[in-house]
Structures are given as C-alpha cells and as structure tokens.
PDB file of C-alpha atoms in Angstrom:
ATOM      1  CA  UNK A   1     -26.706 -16.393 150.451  1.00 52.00           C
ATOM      2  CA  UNK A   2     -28.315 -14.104 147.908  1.00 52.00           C
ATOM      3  CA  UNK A   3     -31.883 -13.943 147.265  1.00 56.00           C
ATOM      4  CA  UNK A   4     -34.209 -12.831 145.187  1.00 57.00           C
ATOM      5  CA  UNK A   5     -37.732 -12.077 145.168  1.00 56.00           C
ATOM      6  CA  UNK A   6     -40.157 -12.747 142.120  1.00 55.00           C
ATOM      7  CA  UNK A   7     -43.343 -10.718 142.244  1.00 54.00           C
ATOM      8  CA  UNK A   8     -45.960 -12.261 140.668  1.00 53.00           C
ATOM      9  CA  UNK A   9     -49.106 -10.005 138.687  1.00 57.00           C
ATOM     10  CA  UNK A  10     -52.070  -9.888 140.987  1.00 57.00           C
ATOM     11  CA  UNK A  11     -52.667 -10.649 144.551  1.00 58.00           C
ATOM     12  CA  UNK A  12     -48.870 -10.036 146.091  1.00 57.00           C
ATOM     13  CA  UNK A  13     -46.901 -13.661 146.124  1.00 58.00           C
ATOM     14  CA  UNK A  14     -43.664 -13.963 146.655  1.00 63.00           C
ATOM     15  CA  UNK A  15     -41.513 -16.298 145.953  1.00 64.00           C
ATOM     16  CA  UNK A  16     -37.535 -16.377 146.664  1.00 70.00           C
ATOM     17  CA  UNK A  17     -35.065 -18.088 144.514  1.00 70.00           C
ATOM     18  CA  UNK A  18     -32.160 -19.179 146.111  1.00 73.00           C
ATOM     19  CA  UNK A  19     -29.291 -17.648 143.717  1.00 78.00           C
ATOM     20  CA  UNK A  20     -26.540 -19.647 146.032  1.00 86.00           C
ATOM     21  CA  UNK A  21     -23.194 -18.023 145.116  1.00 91.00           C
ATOM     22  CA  UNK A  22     -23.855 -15.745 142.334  1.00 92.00           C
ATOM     23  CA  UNK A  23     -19.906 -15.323 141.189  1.00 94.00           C
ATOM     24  CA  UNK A  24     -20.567 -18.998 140.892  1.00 95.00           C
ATOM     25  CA  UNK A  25     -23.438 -18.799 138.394  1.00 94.00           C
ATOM     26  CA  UNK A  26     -22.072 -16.737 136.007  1.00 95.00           C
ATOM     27  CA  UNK A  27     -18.338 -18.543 136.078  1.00 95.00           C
ATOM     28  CA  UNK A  28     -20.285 -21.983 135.225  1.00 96.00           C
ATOM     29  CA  UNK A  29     -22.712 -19.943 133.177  1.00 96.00           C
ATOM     30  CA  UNK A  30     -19.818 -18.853 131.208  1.00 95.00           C
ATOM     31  CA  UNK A  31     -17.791 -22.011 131.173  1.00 96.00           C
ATOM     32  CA  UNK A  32     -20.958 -24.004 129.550  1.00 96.00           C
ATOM     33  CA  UNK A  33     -24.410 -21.469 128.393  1.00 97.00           C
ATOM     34  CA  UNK A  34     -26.855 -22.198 130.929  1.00 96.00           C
ATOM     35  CA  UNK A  35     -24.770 -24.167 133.617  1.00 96.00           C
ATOM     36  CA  UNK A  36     -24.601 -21.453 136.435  1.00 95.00           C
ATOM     37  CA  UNK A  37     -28.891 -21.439 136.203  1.00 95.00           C
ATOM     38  CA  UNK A  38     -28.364 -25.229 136.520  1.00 95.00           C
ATOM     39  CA  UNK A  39     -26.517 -24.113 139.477  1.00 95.00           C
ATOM     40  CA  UNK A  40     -28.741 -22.487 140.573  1.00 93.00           C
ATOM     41  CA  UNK A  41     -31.548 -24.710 140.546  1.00 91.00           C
ATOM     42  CA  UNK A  42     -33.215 -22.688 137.725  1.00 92.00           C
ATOM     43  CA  UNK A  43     -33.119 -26.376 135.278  1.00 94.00           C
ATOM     44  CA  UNK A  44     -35.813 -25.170 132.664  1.00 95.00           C
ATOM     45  CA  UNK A  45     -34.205 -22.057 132.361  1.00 94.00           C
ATOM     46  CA  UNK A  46     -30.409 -22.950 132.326  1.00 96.00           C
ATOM     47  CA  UNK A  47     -31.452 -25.870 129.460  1.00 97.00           C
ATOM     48  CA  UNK A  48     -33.388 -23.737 127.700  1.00 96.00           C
ATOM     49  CA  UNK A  49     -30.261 -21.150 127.530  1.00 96.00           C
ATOM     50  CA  UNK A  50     -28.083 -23.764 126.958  1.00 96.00           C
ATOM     51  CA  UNK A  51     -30.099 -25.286 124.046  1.00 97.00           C
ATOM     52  CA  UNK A  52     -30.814 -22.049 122.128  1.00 97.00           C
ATOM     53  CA  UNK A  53     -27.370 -20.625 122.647  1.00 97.00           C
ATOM     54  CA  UNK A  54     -24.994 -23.469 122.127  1.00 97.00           C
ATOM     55  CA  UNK A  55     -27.257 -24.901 118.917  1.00 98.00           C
ATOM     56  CA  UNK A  56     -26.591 -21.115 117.471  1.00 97.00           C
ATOM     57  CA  UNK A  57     -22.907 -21.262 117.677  1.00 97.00           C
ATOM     58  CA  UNK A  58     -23.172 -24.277 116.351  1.00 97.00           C
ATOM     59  CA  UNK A  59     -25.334 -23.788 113.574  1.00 97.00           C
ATOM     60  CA  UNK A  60     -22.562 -21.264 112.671  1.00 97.00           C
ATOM     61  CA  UNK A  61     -19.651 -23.256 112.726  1.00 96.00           C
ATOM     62  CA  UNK A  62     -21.233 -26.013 110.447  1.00 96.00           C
ATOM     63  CA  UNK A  63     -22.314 -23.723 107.999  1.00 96.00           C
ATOM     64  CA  UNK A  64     -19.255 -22.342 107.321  1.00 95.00           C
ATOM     65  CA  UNK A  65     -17.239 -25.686 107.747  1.00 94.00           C
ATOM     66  CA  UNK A  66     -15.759 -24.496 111.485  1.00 93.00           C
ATOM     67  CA  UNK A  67     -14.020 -21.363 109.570  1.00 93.00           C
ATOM     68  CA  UNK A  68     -16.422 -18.372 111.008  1.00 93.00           C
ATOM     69  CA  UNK A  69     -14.567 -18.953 114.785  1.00 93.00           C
ATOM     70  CA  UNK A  70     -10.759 -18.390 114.995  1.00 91.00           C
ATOM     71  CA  UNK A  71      -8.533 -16.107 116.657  1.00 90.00           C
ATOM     72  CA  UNK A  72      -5.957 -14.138 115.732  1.00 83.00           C
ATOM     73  CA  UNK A  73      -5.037 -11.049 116.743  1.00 78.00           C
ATOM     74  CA  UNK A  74      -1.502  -9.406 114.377  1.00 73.00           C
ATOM     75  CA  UNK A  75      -0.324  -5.678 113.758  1.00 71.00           C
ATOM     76  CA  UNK A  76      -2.617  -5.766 110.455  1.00 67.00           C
ATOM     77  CA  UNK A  77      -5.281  -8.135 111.736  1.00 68.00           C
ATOM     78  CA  UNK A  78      -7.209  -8.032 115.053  1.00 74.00           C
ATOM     79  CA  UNK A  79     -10.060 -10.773 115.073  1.00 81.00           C
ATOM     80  CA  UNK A  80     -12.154  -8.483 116.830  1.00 89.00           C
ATOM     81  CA  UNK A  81     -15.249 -10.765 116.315  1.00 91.00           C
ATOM     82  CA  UNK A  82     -13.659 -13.620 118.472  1.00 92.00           C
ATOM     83  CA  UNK A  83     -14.262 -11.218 121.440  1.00 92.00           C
ATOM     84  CA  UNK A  84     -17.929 -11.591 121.313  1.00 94.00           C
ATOM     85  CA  UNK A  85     -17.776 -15.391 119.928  1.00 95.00           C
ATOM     86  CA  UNK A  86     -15.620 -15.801 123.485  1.00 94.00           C
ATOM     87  CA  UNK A  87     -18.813 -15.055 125.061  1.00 95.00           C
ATOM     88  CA  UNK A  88     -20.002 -18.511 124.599  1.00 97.00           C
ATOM     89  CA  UNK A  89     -17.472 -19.932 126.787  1.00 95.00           C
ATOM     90  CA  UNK A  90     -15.203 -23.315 126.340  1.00 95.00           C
ATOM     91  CA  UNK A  91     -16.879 -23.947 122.942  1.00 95.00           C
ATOM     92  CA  UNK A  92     -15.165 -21.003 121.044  1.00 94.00           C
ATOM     93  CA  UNK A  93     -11.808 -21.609 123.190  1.00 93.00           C
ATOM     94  CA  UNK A  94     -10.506 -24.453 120.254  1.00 93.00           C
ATOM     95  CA  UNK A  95      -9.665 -21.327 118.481  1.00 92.00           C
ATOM     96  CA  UNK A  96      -7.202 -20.088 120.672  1.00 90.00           C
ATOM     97  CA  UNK A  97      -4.838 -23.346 120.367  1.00 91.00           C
ATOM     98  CA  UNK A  98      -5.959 -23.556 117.020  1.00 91.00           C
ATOM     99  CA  UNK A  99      -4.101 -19.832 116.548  1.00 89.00           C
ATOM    100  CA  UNK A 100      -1.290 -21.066 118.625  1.00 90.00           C
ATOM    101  CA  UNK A 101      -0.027 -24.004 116.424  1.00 90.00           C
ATOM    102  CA  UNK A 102      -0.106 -22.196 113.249  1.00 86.00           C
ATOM    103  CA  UNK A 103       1.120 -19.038 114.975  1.00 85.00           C
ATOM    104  CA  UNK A 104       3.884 -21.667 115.811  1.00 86.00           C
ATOM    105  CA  UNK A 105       4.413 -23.248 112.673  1.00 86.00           C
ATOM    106  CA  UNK A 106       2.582 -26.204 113.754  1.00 89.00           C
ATOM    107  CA  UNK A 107      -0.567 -28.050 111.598  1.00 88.00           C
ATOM    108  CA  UNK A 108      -3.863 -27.411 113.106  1.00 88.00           C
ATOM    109  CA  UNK A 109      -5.732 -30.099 115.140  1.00 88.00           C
ATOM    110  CA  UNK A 110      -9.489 -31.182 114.611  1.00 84.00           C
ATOM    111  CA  UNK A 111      -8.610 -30.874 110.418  1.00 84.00           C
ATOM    112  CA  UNK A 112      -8.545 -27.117 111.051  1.00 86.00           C
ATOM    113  CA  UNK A 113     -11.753 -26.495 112.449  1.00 90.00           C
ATOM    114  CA  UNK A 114     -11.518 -23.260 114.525  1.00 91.00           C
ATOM    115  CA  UNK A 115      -8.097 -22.780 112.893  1.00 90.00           C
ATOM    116  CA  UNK A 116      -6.999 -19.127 111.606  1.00 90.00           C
ATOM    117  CA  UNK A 117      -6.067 -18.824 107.847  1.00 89.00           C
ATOM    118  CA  UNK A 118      -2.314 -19.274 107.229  1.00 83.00           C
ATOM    119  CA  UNK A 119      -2.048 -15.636 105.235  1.00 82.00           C
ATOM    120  CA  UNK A 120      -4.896 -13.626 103.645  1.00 83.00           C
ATOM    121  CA  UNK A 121      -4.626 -15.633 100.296  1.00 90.00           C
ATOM    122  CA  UNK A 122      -6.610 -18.482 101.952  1.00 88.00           C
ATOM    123  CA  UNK A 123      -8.812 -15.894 104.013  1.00 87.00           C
ATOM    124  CA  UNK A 124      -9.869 -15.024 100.668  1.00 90.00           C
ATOM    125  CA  UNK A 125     -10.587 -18.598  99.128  1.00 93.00           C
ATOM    126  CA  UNK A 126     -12.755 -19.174 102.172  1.00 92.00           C
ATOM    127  CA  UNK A 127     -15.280 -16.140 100.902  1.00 91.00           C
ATOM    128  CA  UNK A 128     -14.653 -17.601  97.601  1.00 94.00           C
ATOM    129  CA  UNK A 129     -15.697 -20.852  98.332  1.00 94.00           C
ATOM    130  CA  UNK A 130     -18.417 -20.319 101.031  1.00 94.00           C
ATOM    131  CA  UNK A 131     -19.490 -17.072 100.139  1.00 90.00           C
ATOM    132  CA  UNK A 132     -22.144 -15.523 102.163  1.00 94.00           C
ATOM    133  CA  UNK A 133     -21.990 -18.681 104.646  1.00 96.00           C
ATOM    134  CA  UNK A 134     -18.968 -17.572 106.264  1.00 94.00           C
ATOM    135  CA  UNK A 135     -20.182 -14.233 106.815  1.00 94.00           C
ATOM    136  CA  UNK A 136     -23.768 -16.187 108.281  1.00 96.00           C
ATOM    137  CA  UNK A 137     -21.623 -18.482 110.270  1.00 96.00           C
ATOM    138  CA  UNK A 138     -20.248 -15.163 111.924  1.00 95.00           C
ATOM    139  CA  UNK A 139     -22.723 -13.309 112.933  1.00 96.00           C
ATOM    140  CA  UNK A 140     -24.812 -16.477 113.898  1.00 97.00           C
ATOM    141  CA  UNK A 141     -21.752 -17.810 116.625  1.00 97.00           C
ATOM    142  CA  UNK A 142     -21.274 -13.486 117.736  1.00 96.00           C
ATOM    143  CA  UNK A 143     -24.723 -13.839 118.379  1.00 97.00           C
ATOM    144  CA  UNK A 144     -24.506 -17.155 120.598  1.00 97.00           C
ATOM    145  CA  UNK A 145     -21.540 -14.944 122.411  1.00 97.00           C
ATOM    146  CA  UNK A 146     -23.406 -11.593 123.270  1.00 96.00           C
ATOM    147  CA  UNK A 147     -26.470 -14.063 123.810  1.00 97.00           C
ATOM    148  CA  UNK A 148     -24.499 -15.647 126.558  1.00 97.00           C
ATOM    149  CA  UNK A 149     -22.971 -12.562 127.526  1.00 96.00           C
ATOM    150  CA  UNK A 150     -26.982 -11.373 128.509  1.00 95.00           C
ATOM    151  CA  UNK A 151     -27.332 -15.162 130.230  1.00 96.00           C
ATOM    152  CA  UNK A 152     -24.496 -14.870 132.600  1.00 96.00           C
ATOM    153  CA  UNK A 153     -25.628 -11.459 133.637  1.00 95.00           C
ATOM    154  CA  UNK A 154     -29.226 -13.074 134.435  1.00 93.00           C
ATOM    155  CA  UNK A 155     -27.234 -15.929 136.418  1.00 93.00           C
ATOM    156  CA  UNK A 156     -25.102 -13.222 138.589  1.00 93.00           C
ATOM    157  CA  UNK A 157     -28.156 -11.162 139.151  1.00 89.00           C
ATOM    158  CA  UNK A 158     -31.162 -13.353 139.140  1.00 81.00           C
ATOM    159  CA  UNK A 159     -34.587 -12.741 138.027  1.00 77.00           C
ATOM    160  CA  UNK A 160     -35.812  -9.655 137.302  1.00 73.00           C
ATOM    161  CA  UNK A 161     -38.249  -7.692 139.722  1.00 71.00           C
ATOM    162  CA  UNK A 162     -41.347  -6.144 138.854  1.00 71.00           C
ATOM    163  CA  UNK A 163     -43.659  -4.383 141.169  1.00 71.00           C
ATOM    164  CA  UNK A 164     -46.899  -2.743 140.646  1.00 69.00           C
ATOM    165  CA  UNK A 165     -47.046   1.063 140.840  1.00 69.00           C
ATOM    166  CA  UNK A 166     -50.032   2.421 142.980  1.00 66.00           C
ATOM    167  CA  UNK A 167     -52.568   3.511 140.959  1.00 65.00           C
ATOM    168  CA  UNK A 168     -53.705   5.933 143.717  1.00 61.00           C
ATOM    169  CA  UNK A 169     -57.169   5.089 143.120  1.00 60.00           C
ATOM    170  CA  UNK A 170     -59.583   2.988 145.780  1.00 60.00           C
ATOM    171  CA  UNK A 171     -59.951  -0.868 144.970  1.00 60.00           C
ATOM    172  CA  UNK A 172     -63.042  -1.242 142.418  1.00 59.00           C
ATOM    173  CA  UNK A 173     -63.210   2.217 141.149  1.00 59.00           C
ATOM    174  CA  UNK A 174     -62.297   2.394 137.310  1.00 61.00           C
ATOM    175  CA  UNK A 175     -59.883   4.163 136.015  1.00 59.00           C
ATOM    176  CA  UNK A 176     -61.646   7.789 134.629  1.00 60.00           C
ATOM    177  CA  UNK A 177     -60.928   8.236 130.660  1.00 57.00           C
ATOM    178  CA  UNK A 178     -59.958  11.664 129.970  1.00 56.00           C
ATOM    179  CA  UNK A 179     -61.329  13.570 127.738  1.00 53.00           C
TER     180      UNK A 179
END
C-alpha cells in the first residue's frame, strides 16, 4: 500500500494517509471528479472536487443549451476542445454516441444535447443564436476537464509534501536583518 506523509507547520507531526491503490484513485477519479479521493478516504476533499468541477461543466452545458460539448473529429474539423472536456470523465462521454448516430445518419438522443452540428451551416446558427454563450459554455466545461485532469493527478499521487528548510540558526535566536 502507498503512503503518504503530511507535514504539518510547526512542531514535526506526521500524519499518513492511506492512498490504497493509487491506479485506483485516479481511474474512479476520472470516471466521476472526486470519486478516487472518495476512494481514498479523503470525503471532504473528493466532494469538494466533485462539487466545483462537475457544477462547472455543467454550468457550461446549460448555458449554451448542451451545444459547447460534442465530438467530432473529420479531415476539415478536429474538435480539439473535446480532448480537454474528456477530462471530466463519463459526463462529457454523451458526446461520443451523440457523434456516432449522426456520423451514422441516425437522429441524436437526449433532443441533441451533446450532439455535433449536422454541417457548418448549423455550427454557424448556434453562434448566431447563442452568441458569446457558446463560446462561455466552452471554455467553462475545458475548464471542468483540465480541472479534473489536476484532480486525478492529486488522487494518483496524494498530498503534497512540504518540509521546513533548516534555517541554520540556534532555536530562539532571530533572524539578523541585513543591512
């Protein structure tokens, strides 16, 4: 089992937190923001991820009425902002059978939500009609992605460690002000 040690400011305390299986953690932690600190045992900080990160992709998805997540990746069109919305887990994934059925000619489940534009005539009614709110809804669900993206890390490597750097001065003596 992995460890790690939390090093607390003044007198030396440590105190371990059992990371269990760390490949674990950030699987979950991807699957669901937050889940693999659940895992983990870490509950204030795995809800706490979860809340902030999940209630920004959302946020962006209802402001631009589900259309600022989809995937689609053509010869003349590569969704490249999907990659980082896929860093929020099974909430973006929709998209991807979204882009399936109308890649296959099929109509889009949920009343489109997640669902690419049929051509770039539509693409181009959405900025007409939502205006800067798709391009809000956007960057608020990339956000929630790379925001995850840093939360899974935190999962697979646990807390950070800080330790004090000798001062190389005796205990009581204060620190001399130059000049």
């Amino acid at each position: 089992m992995s460890k790690a040690a939390v090093v607390a400011s003044g007198p030396p305390v440590e105190e371990t937190v059992d990371l269990k299986d760390p490949m674990v953690a950030a699987i979950l932690g991807w699957l669901i923001p937050g889940l693999g600190h659940i895992y983990q045992g870490r509950t204030g900080k795995g809800a706490l991820f979860m809340v902030c990160i999940l209630s920004t992709f959302f946020f962006g998805l209802f402001i631009s009425d589900g259309k600022a997540v989809y995937a689609w990746w053509s010869p003349d069109d590569w969704r490249l902002p999907y990659m980082c919305q896929l860093g929020v887990g099974l909430p973006a994934t929709p998209a991807l059978v979204q882009s399936y059925l109308v890649r296959n000619g099929r109509e889009p489940l949920f009343g489109g939500v997640m669902a690419p534009p049929a051509d770039s005539r539509e693409l181009d009614s959405w900025y007409k009609e939502l205006n800067r709110y798709l391009e809000l809804g956007i960057v608020y669900t990339m956000i929630a992605g790379l925001l995850n993206v840093l939360a899974i890390y935190d999962a697979w490597g646990g807390p950070v460690q800080f330790e004090e750097e000798p001062s190389g001065k005796p205990e009581g003596e204060p620190a001399k002000s130059g000049g």
